[in-house]
Coordinates of C-alpha atoms in Angstrom, one line a residue:
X25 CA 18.7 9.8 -28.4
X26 CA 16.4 11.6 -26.1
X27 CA 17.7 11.0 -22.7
X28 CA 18.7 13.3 -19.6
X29 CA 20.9 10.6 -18.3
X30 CA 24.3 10.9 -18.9
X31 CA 26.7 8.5 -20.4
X32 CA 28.6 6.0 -18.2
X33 CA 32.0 4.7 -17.7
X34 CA 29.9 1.4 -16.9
X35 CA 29.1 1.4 -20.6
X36 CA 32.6 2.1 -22.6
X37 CA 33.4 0.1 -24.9
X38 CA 36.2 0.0 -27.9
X39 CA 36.0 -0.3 -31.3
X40 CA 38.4 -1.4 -33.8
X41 CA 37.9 0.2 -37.2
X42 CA 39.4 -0.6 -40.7
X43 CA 37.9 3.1 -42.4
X44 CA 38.2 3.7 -46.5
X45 CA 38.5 7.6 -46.6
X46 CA 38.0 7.2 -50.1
X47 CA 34.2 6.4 -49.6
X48 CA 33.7 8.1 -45.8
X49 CA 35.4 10.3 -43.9
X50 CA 36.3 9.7 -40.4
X51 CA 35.0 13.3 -39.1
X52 CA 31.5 12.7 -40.5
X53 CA 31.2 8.9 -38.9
X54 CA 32.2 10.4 -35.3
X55 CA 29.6 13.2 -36.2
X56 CA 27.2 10.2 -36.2
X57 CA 28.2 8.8 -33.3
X58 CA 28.1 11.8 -30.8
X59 CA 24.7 12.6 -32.1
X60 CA 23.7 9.8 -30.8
X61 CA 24.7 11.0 -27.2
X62 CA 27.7 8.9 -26.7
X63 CA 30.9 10.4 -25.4
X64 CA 34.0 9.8 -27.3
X65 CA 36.7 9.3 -25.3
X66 CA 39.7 8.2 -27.1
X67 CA 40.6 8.2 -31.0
X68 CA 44.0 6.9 -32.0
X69 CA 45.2 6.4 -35.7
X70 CA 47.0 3.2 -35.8
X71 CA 48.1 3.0 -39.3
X72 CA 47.5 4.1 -42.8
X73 CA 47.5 2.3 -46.2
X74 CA 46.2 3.4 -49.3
X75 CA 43.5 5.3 -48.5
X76 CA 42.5 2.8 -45.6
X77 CA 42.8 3.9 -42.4
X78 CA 42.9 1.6 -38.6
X79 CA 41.2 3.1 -36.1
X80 CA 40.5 2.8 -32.2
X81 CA 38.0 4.0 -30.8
X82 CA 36.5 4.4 -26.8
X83 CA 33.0 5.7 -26.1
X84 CA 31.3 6.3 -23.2
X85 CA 27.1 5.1 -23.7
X86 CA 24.3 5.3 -21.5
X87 CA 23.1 1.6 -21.4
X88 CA 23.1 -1.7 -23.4
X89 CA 20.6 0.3 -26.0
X90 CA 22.4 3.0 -26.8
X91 CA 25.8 0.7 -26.9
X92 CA 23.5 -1.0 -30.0
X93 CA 23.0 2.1 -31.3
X94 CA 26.7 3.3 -32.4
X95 CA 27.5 -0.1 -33.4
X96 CA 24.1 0.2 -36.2
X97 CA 25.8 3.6 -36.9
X98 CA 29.0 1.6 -37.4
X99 CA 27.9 -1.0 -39.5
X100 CA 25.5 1.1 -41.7
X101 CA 28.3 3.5 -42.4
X102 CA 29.8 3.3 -45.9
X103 CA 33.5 2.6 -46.0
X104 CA 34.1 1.5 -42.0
X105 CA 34.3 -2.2 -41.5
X106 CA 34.2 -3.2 -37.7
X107 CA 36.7 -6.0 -36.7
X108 CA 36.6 -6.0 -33.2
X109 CA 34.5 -4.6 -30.1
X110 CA 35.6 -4.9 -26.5
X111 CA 33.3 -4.1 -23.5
X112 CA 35.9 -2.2 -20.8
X113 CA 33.4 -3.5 -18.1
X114 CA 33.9 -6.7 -19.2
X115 CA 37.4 -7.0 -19.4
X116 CA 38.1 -5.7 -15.7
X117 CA 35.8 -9.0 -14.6
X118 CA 37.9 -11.1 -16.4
X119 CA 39.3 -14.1 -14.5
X120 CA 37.6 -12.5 -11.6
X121 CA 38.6 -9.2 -9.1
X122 CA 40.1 -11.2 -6.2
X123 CA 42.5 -13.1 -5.8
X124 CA 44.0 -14.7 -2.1
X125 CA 47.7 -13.2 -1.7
X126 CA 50.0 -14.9 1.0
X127 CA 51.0 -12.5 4.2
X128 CA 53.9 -14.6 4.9
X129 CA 56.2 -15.6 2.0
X130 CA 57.4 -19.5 2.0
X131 CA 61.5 -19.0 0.5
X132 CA 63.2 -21.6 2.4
X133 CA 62.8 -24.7 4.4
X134 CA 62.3 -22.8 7.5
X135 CA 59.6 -20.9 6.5
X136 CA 57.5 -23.7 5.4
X137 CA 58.2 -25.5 8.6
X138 CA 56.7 -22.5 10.6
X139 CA 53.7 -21.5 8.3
X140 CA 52.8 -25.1 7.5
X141 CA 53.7 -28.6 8.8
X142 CA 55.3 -29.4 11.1
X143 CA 55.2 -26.2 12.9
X144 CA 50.9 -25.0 12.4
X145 CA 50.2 -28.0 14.4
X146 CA 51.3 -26.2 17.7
X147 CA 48.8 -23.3 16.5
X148 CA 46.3 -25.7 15.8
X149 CA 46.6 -27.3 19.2
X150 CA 46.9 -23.8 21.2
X151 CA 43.4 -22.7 19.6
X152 CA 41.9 -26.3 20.6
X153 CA 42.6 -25.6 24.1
X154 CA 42.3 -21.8 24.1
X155 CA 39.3 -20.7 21.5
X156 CA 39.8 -17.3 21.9
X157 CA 42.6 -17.4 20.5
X158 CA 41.3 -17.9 16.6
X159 CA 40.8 -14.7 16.3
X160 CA 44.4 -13.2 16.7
X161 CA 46.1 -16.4 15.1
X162 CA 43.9 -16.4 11.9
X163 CA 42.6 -14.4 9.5
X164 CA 39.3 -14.4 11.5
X165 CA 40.4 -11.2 13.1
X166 CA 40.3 -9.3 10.2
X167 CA 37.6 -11.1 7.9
X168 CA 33.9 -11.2 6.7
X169 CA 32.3 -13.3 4.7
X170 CA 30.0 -11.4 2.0
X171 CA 27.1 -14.1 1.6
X172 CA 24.2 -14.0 -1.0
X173 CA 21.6 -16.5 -2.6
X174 CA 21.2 -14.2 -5.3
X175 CA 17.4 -13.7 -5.2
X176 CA 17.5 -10.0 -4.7
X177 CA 20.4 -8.2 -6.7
X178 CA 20.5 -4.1 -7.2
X179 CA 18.7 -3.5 -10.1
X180 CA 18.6 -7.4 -11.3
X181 CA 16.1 -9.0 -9.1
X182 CA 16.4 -13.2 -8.8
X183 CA 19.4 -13.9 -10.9
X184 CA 20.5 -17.2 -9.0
X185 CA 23.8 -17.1 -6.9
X186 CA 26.2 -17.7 -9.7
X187 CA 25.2 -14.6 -11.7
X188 CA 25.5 -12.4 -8.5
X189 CA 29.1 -13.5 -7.6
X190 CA 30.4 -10.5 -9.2
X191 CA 28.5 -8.3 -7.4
X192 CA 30.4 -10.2 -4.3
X193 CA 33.2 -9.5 -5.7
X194 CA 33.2 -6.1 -6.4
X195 CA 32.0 -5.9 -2.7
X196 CA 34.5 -7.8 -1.3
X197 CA 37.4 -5.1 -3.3
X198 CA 35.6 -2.2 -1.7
X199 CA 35.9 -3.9 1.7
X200 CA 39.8 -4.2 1.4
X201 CA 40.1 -0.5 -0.5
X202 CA 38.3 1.4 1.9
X203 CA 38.4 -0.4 5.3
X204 CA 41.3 -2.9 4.9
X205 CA 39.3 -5.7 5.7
X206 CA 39.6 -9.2 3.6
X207 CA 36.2 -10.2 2.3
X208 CA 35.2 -13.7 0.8
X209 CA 32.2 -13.7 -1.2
X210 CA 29.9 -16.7 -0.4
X211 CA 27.4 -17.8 -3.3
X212 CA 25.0 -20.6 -1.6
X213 CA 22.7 -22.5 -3.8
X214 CA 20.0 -22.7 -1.4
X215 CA 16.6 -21.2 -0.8
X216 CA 15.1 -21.7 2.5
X217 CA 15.1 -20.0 5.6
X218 CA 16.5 -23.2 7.4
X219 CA 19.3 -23.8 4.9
X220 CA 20.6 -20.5 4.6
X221 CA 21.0 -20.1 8.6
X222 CA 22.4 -23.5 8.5
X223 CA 25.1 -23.0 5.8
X224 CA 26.0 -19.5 7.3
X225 CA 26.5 -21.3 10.6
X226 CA 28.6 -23.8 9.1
X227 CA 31.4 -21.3 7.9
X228 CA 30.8 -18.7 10.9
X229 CA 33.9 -20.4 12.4
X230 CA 36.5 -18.9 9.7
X231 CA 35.2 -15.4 10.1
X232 CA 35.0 -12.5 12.2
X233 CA 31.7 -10.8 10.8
X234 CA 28.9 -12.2 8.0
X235 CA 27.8 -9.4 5.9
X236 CA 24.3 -10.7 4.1
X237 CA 23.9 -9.2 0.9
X238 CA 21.1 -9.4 -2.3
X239 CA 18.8 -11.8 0.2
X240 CA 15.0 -10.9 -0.9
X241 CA 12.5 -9.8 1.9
X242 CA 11.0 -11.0 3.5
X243 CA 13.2 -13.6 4.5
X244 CA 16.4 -11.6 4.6
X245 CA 14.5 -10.4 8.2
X246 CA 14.3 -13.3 9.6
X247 CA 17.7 -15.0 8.5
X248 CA 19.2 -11.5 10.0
X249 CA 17.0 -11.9 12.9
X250 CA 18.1 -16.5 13.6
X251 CA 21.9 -15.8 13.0
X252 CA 22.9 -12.6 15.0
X253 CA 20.5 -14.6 18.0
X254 CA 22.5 -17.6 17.3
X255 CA 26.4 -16.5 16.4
X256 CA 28.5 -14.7 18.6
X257 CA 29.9 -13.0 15.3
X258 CA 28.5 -9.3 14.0
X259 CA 25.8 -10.1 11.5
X260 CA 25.0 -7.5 9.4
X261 CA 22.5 -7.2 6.3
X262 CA 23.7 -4.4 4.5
X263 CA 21.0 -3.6 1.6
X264 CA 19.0 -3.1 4.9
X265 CA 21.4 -1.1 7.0
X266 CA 24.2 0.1 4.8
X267 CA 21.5 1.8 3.1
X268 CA 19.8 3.3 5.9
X269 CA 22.8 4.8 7.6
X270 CA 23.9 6.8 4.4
X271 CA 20.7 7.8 3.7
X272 CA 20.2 9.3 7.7
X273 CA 23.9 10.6 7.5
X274 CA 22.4 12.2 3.7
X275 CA 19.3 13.5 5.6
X276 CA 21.2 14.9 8.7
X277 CA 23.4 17.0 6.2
X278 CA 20.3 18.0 4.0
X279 CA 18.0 19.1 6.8
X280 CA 20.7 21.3 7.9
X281 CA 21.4 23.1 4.6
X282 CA 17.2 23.8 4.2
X283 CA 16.6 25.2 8.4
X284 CA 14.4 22.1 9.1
X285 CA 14.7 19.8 12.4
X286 CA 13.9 16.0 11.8
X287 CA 11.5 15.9 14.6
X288 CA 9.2 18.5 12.8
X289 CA 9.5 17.6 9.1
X290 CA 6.7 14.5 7.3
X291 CA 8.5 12.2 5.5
X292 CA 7.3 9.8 2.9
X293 CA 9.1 6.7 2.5
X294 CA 8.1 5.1 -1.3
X295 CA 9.4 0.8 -0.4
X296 CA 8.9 -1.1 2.3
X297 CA 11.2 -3.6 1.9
X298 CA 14.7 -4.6 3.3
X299 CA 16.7 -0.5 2.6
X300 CA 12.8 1.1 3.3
X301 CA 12.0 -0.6 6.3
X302 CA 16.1 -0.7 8.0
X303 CA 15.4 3.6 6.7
X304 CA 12.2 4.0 8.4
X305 CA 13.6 2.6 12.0
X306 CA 16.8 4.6 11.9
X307 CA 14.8 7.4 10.7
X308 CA 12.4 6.3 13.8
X309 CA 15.7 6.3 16.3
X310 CA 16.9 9.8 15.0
X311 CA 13.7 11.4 16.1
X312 CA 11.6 11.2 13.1
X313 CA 7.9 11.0 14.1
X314 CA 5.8 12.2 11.2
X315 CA 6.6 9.0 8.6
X316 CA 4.1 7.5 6.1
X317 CA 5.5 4.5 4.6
X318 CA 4.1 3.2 0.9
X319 CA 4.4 -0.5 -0.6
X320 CA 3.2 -1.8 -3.7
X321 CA -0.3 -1.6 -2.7
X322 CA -0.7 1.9 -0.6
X323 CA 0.4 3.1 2.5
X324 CA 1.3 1.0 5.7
X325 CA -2.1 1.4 8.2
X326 CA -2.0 0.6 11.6
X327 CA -5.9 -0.7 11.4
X328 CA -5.0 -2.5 8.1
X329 CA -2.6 -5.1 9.1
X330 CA -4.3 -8.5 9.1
X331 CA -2.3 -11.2 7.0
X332 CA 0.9 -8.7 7.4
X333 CA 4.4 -10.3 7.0
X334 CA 5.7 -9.2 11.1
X335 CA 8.3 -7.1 9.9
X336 CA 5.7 -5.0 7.9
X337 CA 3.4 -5.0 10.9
X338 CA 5.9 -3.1 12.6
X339 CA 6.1 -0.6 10.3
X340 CA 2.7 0.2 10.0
X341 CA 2.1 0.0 13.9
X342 CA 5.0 2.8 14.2
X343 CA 4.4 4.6 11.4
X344 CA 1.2 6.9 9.9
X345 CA -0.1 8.5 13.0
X346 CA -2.8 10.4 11.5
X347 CA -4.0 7.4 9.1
X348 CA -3.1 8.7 5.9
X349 CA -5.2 6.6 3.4
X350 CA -4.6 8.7 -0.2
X351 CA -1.9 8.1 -2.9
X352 CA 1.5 8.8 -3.1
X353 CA 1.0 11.6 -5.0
X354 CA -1.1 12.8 -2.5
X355 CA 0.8 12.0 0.6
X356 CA 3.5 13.9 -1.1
X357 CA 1.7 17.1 -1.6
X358 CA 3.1 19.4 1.5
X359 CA 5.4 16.6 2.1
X360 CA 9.0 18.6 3.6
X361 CA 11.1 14.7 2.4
X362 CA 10.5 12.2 0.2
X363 CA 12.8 8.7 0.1
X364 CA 12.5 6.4 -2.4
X365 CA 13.9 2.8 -2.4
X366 CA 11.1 1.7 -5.3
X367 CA 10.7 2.2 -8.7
X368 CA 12.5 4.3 -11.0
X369 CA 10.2 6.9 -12.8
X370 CA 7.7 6.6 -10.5
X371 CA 6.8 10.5 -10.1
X372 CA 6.4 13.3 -12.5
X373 CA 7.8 16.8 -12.3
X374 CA 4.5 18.5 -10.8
X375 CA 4.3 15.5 -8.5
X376 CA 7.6 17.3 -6.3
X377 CA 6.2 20.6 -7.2
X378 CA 3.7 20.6 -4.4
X379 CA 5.7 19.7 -1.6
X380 CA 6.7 21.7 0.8
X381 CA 9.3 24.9 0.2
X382 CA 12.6 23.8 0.3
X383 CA 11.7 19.8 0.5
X384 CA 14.2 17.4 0.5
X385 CA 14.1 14.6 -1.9
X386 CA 16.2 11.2 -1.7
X387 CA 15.4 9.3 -5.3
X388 CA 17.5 6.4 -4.4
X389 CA 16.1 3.7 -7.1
X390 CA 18.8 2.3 -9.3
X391 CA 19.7 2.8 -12.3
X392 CA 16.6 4.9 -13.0
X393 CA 15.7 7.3 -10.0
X394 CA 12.2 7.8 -8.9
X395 CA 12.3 11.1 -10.4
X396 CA 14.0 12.2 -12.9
X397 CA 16.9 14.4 -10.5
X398 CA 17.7 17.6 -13.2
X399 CA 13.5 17.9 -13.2
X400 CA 13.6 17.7 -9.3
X401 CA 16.1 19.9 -8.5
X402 CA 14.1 22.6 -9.8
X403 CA 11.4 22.3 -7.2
X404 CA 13.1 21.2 -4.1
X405 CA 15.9 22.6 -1.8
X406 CA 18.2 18.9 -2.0
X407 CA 18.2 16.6 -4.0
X408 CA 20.0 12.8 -3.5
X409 CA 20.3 9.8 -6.0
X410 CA 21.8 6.2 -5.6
X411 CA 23.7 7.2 -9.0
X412 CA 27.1 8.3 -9.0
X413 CA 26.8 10.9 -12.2
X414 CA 24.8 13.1 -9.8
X415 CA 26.0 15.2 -6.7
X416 CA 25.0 13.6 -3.4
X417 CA 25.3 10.1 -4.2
X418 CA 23.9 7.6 -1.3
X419 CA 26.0 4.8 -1.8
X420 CA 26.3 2.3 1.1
X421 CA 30.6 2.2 0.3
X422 CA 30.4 4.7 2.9
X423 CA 29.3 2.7 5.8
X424 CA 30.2 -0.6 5.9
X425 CA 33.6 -0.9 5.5
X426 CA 34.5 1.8 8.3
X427 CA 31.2 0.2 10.3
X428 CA 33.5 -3.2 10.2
X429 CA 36.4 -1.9 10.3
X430 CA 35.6 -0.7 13.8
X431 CA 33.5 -3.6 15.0
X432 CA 36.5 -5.9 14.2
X433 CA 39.2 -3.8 16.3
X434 CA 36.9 -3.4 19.0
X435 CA 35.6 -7.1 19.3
X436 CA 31.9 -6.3 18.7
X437 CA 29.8 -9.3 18.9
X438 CA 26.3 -7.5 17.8
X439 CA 25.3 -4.4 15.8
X440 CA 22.6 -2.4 17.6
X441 CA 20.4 0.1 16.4
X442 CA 22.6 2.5 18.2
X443 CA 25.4 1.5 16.5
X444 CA 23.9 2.0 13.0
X445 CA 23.1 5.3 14.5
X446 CA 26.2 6.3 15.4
X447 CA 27.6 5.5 12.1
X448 CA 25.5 7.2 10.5
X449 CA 26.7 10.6 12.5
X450 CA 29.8 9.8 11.7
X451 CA 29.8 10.0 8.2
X452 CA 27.3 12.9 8.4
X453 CA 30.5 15.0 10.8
X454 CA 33.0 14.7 8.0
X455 CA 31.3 17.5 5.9
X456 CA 31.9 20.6 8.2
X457 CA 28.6 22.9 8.7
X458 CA 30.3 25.3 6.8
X459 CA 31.0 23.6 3.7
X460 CA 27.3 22.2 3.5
X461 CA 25.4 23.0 0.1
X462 CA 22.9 21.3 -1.6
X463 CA 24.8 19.7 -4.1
X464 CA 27.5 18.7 -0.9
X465 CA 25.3 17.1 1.6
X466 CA 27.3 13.6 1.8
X467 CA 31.3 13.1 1.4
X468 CA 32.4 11.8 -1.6
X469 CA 32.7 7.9 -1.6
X470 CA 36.4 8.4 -2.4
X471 CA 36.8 10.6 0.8
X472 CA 39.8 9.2 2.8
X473 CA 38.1 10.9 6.1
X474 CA 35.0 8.6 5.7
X475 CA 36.2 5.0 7.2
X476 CA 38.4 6.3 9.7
X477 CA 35.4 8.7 11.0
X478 CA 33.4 5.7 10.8
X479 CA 35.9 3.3 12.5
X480 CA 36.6 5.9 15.2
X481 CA 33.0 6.6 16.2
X482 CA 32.5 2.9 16.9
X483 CA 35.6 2.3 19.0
X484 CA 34.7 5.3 21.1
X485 CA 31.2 4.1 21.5
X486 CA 32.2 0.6 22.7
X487 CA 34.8 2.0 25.2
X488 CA 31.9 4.3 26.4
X489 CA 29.6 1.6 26.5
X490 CA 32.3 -0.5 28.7
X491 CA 32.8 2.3 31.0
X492 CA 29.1 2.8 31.8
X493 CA 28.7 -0.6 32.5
X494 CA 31.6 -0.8 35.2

């Protein structure tokens, strides 16, 4: 198999074999197998009888094509009779990766008097009259509900909601893991502007921040835009801005290790949708001022704009100072940072050849990068992925559950651009100047530092915040 990806843990799968040694032998079938480019993990002999041997077997594959591949290998093979395969991804989604687990246990009489009736109707009754006081009685104070229509999931496109509630899911574990906050995934079957904000509305009562998630553009904009003007909840989209904090925090990191200032460097941003544009303002905020921003159909043009969703508008009125009207591969000539949130495979090796010395690129489409990151590293100072088999992974577990984890202990009723900002410093500080490299730009996304940095930064901007205003 000719591929410079490497084999995933997403793809491991187990094989139960029944193997005749008589007619093959077991070192010349796992010969077959590993030329194929899978990664054997785990062999165990389970028994022996009469020549017959039962095997198990764990390998590591590189996608659904190559998983097809060793079982052909497998069945072709003379003497190996396959009677049972089991997908390890597959098995960890089984009956679900949630589940609801009572804080208070109900052993006697007494307790259920004080957790249920007759004793949660003076709760119930002490909320009525005092609001405010949901939040510390409930689980609102600690809870977000992780809400999709499915119409825009990584990698999978307009899969419906059902099919993208285990992306909720996992979502909703990384929440609790890394931030300790509870997280209920919400699948709505509806489609419109108008019945999405409605819905959300509906349920905004039980929780203390909506995270949207997998919402195409452009109406994830203006569903953003409707509910954080009409709750007085955090609303926060995070394809859009869990995205574009890692990447700045990526970016501060990177132009550090390479001597370059953000206000001097020309970026090219490849996708203009929800993580390109949510990039491009951050980017904006930080000081960027040299940004040419490419959708499907060429750069964004200030003079171009007629028939222009608003949110693109925006873009192109804030963007492309100098009217850049060529090709990507030509904006990226002399280019000192390219981002892409597009299309894998998108540029060739010569393509990041002529940028800039010690260029800075941020290939961030999944599963297949814009540009192939081994070729890439061989022209360019940094190098960053959305993949986590490469070093400098931008993976949005880094901001939002520190981001809520702060915004829920400090009351926050709105996430400003500021506050994205902010965030994205935070994570960016963990790494110490000293300890920058190219391959060590972003903390790992197992980094314990990460969400309390995160969570910090926030409470100290609010309390700042509160003291200038007083």
């Amino acid at each position: 198999m000719e591929s410079t990806l490497p084999t995933s843990p997403s793809y491991t799968s187990s094989f139960e074999l029944l193997i005749d040694e008589r007619q093959g032998r077991l070192a010349k079938l796992l010969g077959e197998i590993t030329a194929t480019g899978a990664r054997v993990k785990g062999l165990d002999v389970e028994e022996s009888t009469s020549g017959r041997i039962k095997v198990h077997l764990n390998c590591d594959m590189i996608n659904s094509s190559h998983r097809e591949e060793v079982i052909a290998v497998l069945q072709n093979h003379r003497g190996v009779e396959m009677t049972n395969i089991s997908d390890a991804t597959f098995l960890a989604h089984r009956g679900g990766k949630i589940q609801i687990q009572a804080k208070y246990p109900i052993r006697n009489r007494d307790d259920l008097s004080r957790a249920y009736t007759p004793g949660v109707a003076r709760v119930c009754q002490h909320i009525h009259k005092n609001p405010s006081r949901a939040s510390s009685l409930t689980m609102k104070s600690n809870s977000v509900a992780v809400v999709t229509d499915g119409t825009a999931v990584l990698g999978l496109g307009d899969i419906g909601p059902a099919a993208a509630l285990p992306v909720m899911e996992g979502k909703a574990v990384l929440f609790k893991q890394f931030g300790n906050v509870d997280a209920i995934p919400i699948a709505l079957d509806a489609h419109e502007v108008d019945d999405i904000v409605a819905h959300i509305k509906a349920i905004a009562p039980g929780f203390g921040g909506i995270n949207l998630e997998d919402i195409s553009a452009p109406r994830c904009f203006e569903i953003e835009d409707r509910l954080r003007a009409e709750l007085d909840i955090p609303v926060f989209h995070d394809d859009q801005h869990g995205t574009a904090i890692v990447a700045l925090a990526g970016l501060t990191n990177a132009l550090k290790v390479v001597g370059k200032k953000i206000e001097n460097v020309r970026i090219v941003v490849s996708g203009v949708g929800a993580a390109g544009s949510a990039i491009i303002k951050l980017l904006l905020s930080q000081g960027a001022s040299d940004i040419i921003a490419f959708g499907r159909s060429g750069p964004l043009i200030r003079t171009q704009t007629e028939g222009m969703h608003e949110s693109r508008r925006w873009l192109a009125e804030h963007t492309n100072k100098k009217l850049f009207d060529g090709t990507l591969v030509e904006a990226i000539k002399d280019a000192d940072v390219f981002i892409g949130v597009s299309t894998g495979g998108l540029l060739k090796n010569e393509d990041v050849a002529q940028m800039k010395n010690d260029a800075i690129v941020f290939a961030l489409a999944n599963p297949t990068p814009e540009i192939d990151p081994i070729f890439a590293a061989q022209h360019v100072g940094v190098v960053a992925t959305g993949r986590s088999d490469f070093p400098n992974q931008i993976n949005n577990v880094l901001a939002f559950p520190g981001l809520f984890r702060g915004i829920l202990d400090a009351k926050i009723s709105e996430i400003t651009v500021e506050l994205l900002r902010i965030t994205a410093l935070a994570i960016a500080s963990v790494i110490d100047e000293s300890e920058l490299t190219p391959h060590y730009i972003i903390p790992g996304i197992f980094d314990q530092r990460v969400a309390g940095a995160v969570s910090r930064a926030v409470r100290k901007a609010v309390a700042a915040k509160e003291r200038n205003a007083s």
